[in-house]
Coordinates of C-alpha atoms and ligand atoms in Angstrom, one line a residue:
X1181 CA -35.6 -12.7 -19.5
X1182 CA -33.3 -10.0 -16.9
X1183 CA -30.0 -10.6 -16.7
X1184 CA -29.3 -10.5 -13.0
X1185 CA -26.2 -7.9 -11.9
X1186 CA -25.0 -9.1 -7.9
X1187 CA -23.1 -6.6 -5.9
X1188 CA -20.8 -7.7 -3.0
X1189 CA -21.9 -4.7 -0.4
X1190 CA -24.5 -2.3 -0.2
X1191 CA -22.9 1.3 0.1
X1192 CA -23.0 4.4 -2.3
X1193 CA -22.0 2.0 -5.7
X1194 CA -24.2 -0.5 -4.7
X1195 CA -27.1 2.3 -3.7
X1196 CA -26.2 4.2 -6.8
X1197 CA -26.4 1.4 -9.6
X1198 CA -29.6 -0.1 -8.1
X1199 CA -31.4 3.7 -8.3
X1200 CA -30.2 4.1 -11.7
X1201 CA -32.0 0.8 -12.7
X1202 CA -35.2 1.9 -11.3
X1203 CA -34.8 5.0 -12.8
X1204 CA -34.7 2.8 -16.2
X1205 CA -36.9 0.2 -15.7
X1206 CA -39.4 3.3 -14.9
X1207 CA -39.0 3.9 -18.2
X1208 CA -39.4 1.2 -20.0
X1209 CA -35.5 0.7 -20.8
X1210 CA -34.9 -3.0 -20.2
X1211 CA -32.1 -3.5 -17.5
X1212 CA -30.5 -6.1 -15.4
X1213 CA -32.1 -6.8 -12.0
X1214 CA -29.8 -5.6 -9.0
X1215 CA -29.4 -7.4 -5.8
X1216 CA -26.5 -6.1 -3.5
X1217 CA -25.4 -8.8 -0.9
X1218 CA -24.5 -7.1 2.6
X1219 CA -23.5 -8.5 5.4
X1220 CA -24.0 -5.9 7.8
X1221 CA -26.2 -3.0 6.6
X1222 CA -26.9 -1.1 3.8
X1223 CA -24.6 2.2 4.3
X1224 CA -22.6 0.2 7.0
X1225 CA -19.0 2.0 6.2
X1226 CA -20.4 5.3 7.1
X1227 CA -22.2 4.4 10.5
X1228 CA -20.0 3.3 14.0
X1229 CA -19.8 -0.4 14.1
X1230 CA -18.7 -0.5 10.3
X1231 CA -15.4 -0.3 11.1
X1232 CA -14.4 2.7 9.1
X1233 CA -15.6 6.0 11.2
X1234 CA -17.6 6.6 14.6
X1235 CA -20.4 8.3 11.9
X1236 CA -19.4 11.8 13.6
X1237 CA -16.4 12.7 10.6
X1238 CA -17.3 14.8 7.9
X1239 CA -17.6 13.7 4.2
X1240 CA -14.5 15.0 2.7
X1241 CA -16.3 15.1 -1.1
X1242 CA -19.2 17.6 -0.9
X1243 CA -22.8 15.8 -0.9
X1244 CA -24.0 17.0 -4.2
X1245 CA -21.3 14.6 -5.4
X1246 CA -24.6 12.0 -4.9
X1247 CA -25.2 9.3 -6.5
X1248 CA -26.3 10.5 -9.8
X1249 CA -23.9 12.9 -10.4
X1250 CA -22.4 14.5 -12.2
X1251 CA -26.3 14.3 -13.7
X1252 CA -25.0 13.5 -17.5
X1253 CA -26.6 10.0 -17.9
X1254 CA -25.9 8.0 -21.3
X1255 CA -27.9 4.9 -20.7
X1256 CA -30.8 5.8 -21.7
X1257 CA -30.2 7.1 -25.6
X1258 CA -32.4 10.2 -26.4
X1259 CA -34.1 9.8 -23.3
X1260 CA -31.5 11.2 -21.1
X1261 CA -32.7 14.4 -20.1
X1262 CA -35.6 12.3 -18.9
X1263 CA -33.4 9.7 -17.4
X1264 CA -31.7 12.8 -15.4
X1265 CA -34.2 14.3 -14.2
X1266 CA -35.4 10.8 -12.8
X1267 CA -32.1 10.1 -10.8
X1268 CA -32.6 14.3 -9.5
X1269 CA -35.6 12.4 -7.3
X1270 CA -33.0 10.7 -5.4
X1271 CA -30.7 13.6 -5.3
X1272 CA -28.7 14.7 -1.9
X1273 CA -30.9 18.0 -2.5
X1274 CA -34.2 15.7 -3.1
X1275 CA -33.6 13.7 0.3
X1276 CA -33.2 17.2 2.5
X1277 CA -36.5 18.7 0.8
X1278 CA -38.2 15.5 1.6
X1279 CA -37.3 15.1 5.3
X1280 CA -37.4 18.9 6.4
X1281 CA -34.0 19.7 6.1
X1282 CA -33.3 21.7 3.0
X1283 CA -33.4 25.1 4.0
X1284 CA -31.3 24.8 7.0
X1285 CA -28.7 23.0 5.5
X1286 CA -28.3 26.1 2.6
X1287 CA -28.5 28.7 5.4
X1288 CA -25.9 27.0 7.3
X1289 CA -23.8 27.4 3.9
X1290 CA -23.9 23.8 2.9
X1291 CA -22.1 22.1 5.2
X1292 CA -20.4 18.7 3.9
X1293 CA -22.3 16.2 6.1
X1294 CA -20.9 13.7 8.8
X1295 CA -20.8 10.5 7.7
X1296 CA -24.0 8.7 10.0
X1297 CA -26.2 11.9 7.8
X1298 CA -25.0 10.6 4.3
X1299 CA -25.1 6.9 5.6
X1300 CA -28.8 7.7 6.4
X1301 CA -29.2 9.5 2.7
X1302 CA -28.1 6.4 1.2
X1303 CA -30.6 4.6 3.1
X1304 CA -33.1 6.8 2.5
X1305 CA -32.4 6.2 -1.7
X1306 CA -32.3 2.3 -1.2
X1307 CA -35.9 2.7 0.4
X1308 CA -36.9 4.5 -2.3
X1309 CA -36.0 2.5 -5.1
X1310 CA -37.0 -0.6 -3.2
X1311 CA -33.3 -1.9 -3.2
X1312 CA -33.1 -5.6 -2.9
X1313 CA -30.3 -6.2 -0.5
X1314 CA -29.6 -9.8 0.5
X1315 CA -28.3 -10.3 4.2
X1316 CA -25.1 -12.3 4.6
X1317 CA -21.4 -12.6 3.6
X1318 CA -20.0 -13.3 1.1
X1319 CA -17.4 -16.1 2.1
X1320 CA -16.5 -17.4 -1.9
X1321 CA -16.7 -16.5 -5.2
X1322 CA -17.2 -19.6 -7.4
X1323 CA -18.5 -20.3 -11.2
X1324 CA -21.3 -22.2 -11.7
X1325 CA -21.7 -22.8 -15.5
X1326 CA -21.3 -19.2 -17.3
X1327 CA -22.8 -17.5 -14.1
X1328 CA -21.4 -16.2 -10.5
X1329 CA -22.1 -18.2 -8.1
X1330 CA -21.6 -17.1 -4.5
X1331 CA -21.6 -18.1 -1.2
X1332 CA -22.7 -15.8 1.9
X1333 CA -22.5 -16.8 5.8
X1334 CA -25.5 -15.1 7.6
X1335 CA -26.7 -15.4 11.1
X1336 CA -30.0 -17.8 9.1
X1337 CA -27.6 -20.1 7.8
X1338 CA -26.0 -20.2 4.7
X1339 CA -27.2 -19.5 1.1
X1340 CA -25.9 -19.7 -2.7
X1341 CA -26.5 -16.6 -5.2
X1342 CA -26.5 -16.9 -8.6
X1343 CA -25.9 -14.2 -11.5
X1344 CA -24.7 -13.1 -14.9
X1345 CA -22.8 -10.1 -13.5
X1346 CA -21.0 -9.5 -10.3
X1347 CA -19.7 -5.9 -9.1
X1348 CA -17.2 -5.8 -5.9
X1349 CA -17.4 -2.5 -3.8
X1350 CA -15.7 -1.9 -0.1
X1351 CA -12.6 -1.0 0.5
X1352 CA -11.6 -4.4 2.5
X1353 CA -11.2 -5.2 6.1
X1354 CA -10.7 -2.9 9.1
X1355 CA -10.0 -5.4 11.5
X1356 CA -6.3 -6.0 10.1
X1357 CA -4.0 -5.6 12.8
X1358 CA -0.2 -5.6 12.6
X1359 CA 0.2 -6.8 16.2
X1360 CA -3.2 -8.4 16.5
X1361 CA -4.7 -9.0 20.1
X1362 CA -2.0 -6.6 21.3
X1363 CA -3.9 -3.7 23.6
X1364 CA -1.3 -1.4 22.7
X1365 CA -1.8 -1.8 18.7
X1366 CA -5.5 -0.7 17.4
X1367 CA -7.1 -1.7 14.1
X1368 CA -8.9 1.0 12.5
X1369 CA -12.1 -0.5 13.3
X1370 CA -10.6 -0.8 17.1
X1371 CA -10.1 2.9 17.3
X1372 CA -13.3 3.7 15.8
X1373 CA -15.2 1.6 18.1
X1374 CA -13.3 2.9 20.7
X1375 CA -13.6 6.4 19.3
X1376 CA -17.4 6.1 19.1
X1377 CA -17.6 5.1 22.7
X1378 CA -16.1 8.1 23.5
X1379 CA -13.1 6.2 25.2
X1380 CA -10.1 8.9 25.8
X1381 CA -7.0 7.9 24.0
X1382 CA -4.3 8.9 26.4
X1383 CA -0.6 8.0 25.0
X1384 CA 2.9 10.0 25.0
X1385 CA 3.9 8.5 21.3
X1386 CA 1.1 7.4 19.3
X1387 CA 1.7 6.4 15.7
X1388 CA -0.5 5.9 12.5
X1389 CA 0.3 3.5 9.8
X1390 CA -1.0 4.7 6.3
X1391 CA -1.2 7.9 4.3
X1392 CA -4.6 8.3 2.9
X1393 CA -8.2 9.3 3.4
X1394 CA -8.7 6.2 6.4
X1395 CA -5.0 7.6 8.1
X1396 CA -6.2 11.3 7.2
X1397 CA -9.7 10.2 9.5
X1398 CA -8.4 8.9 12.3
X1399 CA -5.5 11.7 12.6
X1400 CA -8.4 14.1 13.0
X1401 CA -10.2 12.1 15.7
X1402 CA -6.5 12.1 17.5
X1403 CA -6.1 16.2 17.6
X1404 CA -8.7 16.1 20.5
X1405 CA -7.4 13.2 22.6
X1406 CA -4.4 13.2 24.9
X1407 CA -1.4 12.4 23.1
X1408 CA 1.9 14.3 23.4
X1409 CA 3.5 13.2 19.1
X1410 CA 1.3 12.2 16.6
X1411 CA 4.0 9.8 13.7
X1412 CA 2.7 9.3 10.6
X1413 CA 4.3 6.6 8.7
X1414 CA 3.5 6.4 4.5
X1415 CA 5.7 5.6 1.9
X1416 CA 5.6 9.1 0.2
X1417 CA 8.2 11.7 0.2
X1418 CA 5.9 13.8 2.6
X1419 CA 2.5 14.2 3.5
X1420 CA 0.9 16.2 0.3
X1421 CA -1.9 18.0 -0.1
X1422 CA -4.9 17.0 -2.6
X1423 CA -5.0 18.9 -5.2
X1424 CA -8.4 20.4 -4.8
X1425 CA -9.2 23.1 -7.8
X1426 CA -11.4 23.3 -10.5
X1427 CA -9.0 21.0 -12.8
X1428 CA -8.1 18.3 -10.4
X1429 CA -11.8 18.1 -9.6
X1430 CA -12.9 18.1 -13.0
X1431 CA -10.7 14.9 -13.6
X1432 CA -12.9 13.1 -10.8
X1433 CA -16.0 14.3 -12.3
X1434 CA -15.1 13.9 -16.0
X1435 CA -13.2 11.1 -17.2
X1436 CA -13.2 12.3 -20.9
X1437 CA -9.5 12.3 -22.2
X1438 CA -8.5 10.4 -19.2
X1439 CA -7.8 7.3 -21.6
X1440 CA -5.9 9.4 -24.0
X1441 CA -3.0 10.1 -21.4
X1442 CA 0.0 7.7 -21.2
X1443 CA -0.5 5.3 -17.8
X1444 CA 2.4 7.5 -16.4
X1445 CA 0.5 10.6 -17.0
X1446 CA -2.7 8.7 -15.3
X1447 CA -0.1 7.4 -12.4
X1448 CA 1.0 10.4 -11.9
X1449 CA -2.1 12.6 -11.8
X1450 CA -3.9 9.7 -9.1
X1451 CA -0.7 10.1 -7.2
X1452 CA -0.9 14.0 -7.4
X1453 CA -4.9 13.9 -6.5
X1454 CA -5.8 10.6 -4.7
X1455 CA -3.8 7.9 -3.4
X1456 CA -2.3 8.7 0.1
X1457 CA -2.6 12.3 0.0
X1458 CA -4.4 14.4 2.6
X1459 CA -7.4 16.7 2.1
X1460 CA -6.9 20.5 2.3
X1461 CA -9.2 20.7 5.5
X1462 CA -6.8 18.0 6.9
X1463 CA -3.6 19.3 5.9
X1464 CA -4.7 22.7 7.4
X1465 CA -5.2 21.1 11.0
X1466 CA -1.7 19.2 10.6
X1467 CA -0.1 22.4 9.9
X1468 CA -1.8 24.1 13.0
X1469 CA -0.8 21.3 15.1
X1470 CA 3.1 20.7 16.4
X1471 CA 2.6 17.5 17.5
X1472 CA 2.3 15.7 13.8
X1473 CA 5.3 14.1 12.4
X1474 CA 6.1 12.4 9.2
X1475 CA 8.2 9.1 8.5
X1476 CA 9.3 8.0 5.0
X1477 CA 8.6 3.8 4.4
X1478 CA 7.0 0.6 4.8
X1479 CA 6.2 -1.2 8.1
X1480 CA 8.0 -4.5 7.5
X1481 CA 7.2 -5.9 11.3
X1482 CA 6.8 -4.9 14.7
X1483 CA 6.9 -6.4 17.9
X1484 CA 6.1 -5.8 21.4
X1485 CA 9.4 -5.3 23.9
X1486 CA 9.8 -3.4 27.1
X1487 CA 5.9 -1.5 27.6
X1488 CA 6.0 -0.7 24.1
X1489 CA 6.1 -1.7 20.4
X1490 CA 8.6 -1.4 18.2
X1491 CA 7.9 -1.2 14.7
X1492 CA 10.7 -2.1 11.9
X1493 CA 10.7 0.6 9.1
X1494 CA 12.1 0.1 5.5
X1495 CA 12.9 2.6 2.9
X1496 CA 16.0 4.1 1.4
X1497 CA 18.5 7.0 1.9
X1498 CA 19.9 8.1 -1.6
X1499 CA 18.7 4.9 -3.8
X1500 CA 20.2 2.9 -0.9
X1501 CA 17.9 0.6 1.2
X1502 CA 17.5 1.3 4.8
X1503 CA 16.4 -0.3 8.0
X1504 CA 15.3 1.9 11.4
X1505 CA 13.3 0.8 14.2
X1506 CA 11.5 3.0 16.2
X1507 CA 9.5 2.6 19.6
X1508 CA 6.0 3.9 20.5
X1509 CA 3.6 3.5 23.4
X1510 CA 0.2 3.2 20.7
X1511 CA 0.2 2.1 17.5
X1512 CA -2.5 2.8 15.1
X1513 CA -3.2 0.5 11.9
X1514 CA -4.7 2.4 9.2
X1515 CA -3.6 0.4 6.4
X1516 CA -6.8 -2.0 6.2
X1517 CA -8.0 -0.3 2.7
X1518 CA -7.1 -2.9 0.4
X1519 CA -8.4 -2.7 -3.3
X1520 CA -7.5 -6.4 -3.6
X1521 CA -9.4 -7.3 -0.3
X1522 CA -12.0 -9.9 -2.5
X1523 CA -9.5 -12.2 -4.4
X1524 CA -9.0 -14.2 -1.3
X1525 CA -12.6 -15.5 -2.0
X1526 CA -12.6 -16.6 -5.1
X1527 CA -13.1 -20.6 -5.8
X1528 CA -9.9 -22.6 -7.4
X1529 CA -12.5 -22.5 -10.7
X1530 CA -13.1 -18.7 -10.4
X1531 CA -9.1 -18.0 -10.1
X1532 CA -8.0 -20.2 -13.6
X1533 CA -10.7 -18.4 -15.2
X1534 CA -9.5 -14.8 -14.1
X1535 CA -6.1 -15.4 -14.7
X1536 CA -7.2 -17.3 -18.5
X1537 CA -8.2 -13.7 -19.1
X1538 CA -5.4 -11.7 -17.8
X1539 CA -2.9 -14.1 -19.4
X1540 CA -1.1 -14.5 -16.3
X1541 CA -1.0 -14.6 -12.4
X1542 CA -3.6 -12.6 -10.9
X1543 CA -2.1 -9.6 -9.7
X1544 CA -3.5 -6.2 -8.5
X1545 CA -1.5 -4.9 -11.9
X1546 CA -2.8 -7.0 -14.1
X1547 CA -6.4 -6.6 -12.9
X1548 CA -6.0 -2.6 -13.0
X1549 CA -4.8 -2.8 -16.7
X1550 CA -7.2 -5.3 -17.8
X1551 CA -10.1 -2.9 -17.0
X1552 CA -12.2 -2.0 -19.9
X1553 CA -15.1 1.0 -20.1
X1554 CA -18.2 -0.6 -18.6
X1555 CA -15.9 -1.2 -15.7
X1556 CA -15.0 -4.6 -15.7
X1557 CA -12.3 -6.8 -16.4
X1558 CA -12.1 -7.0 -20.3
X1559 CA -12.0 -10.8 -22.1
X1560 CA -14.2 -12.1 -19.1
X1561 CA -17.3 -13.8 -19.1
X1562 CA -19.0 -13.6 -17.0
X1563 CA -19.0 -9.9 -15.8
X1564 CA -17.0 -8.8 -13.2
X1565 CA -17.2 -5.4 -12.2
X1566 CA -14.4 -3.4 -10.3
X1567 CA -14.5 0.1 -9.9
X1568 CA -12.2 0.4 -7.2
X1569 CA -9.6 -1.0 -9.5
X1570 CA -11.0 1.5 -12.7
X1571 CA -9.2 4.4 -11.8
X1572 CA -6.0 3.9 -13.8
X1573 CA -7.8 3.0 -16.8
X1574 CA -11.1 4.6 -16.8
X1575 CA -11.1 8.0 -14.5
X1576 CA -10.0 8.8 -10.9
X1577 CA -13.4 8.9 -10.0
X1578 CA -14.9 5.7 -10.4
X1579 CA -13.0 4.2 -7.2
X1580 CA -14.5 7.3 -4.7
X1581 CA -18.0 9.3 -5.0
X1582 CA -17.0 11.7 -7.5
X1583 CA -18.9 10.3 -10.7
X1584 CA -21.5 7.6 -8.9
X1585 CA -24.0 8.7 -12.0
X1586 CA -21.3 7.9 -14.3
X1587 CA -20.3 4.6 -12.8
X1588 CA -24.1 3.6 -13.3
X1589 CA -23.8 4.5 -16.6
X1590 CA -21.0 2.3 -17.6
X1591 CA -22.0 -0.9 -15.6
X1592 CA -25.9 -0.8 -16.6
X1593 CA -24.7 -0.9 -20.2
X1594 CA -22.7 -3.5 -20.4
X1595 CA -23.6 -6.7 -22.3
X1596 CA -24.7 -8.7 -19.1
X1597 CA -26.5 -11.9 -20.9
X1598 CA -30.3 -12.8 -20.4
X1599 CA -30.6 -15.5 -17.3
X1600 CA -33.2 -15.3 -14.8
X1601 CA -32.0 -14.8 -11.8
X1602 CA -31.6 -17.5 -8.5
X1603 CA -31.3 -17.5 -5.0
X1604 CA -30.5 -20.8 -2.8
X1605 CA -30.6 -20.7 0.7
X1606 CA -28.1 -23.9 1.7
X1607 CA -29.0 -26.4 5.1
X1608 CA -27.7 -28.7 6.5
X1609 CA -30.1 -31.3 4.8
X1610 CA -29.5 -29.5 1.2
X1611 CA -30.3 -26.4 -0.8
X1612 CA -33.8 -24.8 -1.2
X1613 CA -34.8 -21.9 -2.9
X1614 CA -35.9 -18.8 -0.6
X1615 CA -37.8 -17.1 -3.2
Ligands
FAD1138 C1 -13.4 7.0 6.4 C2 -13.6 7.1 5.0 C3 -14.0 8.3 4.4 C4 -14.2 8.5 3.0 N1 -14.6 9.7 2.6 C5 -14.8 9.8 1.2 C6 -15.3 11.1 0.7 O1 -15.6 12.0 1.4 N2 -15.4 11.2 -0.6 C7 -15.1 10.2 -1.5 O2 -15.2 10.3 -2.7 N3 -14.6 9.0 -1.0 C8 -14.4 8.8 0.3 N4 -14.0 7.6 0.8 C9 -13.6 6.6 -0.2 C10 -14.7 5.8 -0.9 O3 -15.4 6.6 -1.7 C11 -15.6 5.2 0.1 O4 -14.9 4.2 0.8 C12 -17.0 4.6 -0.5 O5 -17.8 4.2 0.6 C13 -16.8 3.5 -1.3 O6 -18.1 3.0 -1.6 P1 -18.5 1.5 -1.9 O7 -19.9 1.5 -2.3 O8 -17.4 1.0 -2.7 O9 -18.3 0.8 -0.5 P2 -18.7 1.0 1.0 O10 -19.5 2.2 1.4 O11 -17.4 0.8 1.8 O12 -19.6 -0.3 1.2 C14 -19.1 -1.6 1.2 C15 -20.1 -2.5 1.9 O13 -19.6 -3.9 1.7 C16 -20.0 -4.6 2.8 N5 -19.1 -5.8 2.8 C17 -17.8 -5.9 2.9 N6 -17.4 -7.2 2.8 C18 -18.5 -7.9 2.5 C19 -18.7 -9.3 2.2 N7 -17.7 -10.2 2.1 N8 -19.9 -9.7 1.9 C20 -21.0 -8.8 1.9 N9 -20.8 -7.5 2.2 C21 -19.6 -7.1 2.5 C22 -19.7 -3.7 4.0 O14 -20.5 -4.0 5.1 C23 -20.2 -2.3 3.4 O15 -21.5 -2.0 3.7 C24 -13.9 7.4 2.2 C25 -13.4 6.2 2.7 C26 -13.3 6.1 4.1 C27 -12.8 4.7 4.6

């Protein structure tokens, strides 16, 4: 009997688990059966009309960081080597050679690819393995006996999945609006779409919401549109640099020792390397260009008054809190990435056993402390898997594409139970099985 491992979206974790399982069940090594639920597309994130870039941006990690690496598998005991050079077939490398584009891509001094190219590498890996993706939504997150039980919206109707395990990948929502159905204020999916239809953004005082990677994106895109300031509002000091050198890197890579530092030292590292800091290629077109600003705080509210929008900042001037408004003509939401996007769907049943195990409320805290080294909340049965929420205890790495071999790793090993697995397609007149 497999134990059956469901993952809520089908990009790189999704992409990288299933290929590892092949990899094992290739050789013999008993493992769960994988089936990532999408609702869109396998690779959707990394393609226009996902919501997250026009596909034209460059991947800030460099592509070797695919989804076996850092090549150093452990699920497979004595077998390893074997085990690695299975998961080298589906290599970044692996996928040039085998559509023509290897040598071109080394003599143009290995360029870090834009996002549609590694969308169609991830494709390419989920055809290989013969990925089962399921098309829908999820919509809720129930129990069903000592098994998952989810329910997904598709254009066919609805339908029920059962498992023993459940992983949760994406990085939430990039509709969220502050101001939405206001022209002048753009979601991040908004400006994408509008990006990728190669609409001209033409503004005197444009200003982005958010600090990180998604912020860092769309501030790029900006530089060639006509805008006269650029304001970037995060609650940081200023806008910092990622640390990009061989020891912040091998912290992404190789989360050995990470568990031995204090949860300040682990804070503080993330903060130094990852959360709401800018890459160096960024940062260099920031410095170059004089229309960037920065502005300390929080966006408490904003509001539309006399052509433009007025957005209500909070933060503090010497330990002292502090309220400023400021007016601009476009504002641009790029605070949709939301670790926490999926506990809005779990079931009343789901939520009392989550919070059973945390011994408390269910809070983005608790959840982040609670995670144990297969990657999933520790004291609950069954399974859930969150790697976006692993970094504090388990590595930075496991929430990006740094250690997508690792991640594998940790989640095929875990102690899923044996259940076959089931998948109901719900009607109006009832359930029935699809398969
Ligand atoms: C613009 C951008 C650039 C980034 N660049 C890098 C980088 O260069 N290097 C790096 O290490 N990290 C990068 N990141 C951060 C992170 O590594 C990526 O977000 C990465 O895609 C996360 O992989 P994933 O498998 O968790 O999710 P995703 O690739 O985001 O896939 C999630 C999938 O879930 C689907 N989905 C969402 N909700 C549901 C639902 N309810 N039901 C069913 N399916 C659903 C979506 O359609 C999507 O296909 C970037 C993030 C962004 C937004």
């Amino acid at each position: 009997m497999t134990a059956t491992l469901a993952i809520i979206g089908a990009g790189p974790k999704a992409v990288a688990v299933a290929a590892k399982a092949a990899a094992l069940r290739g050789m013999g090594v008993p493992t769960p059966e994988v089936v990532a639920v999408e609702r869109t597309s396998v690779a959707a994130n990394w393609l226009p009309g996902g919501g997250w870039t026009d596909g034209n941006h460059r991947l800030g990690t460099g592509p070797e960081k695919d989804i076996g690496f850092p090549y150093r598998s452990s699920a497979a005991p004595r077998r390893n080597a074997d085990l690695d050079a299975r998961m080298m077939r589906y290599s970044w490398q692996s996928h040039l050679v085998s559509t023509g584009q290897f040598a071109e891509w080394v003599d143009r001094g290995r360029p870090a690819p834009p996002h549609r190219k590694w969308a169609q590498y991830l494709r390419w890996v989920a055809d290989q393995v013969g990925m089962t993706v399921l098309s829908g939504e999820v919509t809720e997150i129930g129990v069903d006996g000592d098994r998952w039980a989810l329910a997904t919206e598709s254009e066919h109707g609805g339908a029920s999945v059962s498992a023993d395990a459940l992983m949760v990948t994406g990085p939430g929502q990039s509709e969220r609006s502050i101001l939405p159905g206001n022209p002048r204020v753009l979601s991040i999916a908004q400006f994408w779409h509008r990006a990728a239809a190669h609409e001209r953004i033409c503004a005197e005082r444009v200003v982005v919401i958010g600090g990180g990677e998604t912020a860092a994106a769309i501030l790029n895109e900006l530089f060639g549109h006509r805008v006269s300031t650029i304001t970037v509002i995060s609650p940081q000091v200023t806008l910092f640099t990622r640390g990009e050198g061989y020891f912040e890197n091998a912290l992404f890579s190789d989360p050995t020792g990470w568990s031995g530092l204090t949860p300040a030292e682990r804070r503080d590292a993330i903060a130094r390397t990852d959360r709401g800091v800018f890459s160096a290629r960024v940062q260099d077109s920031l410095l170059a260009d004089d229309r960037i600003r920065h502005l300390r705080g929080r966006v408490a509210h904003a509001v539309a008054r006399d052509e433009q929008i007025r957005v209500t900042l909070h933060s503090d001037r010497a330990g002292e809190p502090l309220e400023t408004v400021h007016g601009f003509d476009l504002v641009i939401d790029g605070s949709g990435a939301d670790a926490l996007w999926f506990t809005q769907l779990f079931s009343q049943d789901a939520l009392d056993m989550i919070e059973l195990s945390l011994g408390g409320p269910m809070t983005g805290d608790r959840l982040q402390e609670s995670i144990g080294y297969d990657l999933a909340v520790a004291q609950l049965a069954p399974k859930l898997f969150l790697p976006n929420l692993s970094g504090l205890n388990q590595g930075p790495g496991f929430p990006n594409l740094s250690c997508l071999g690792l991640l594998s790793d940790r989640v095929l090993g875990a102690d899923l139970g044996q259940r076959p697995p089931s998948v109901n397609r719900r009607r109006s007149h009832g359930r029935q099985p699809i398969r």
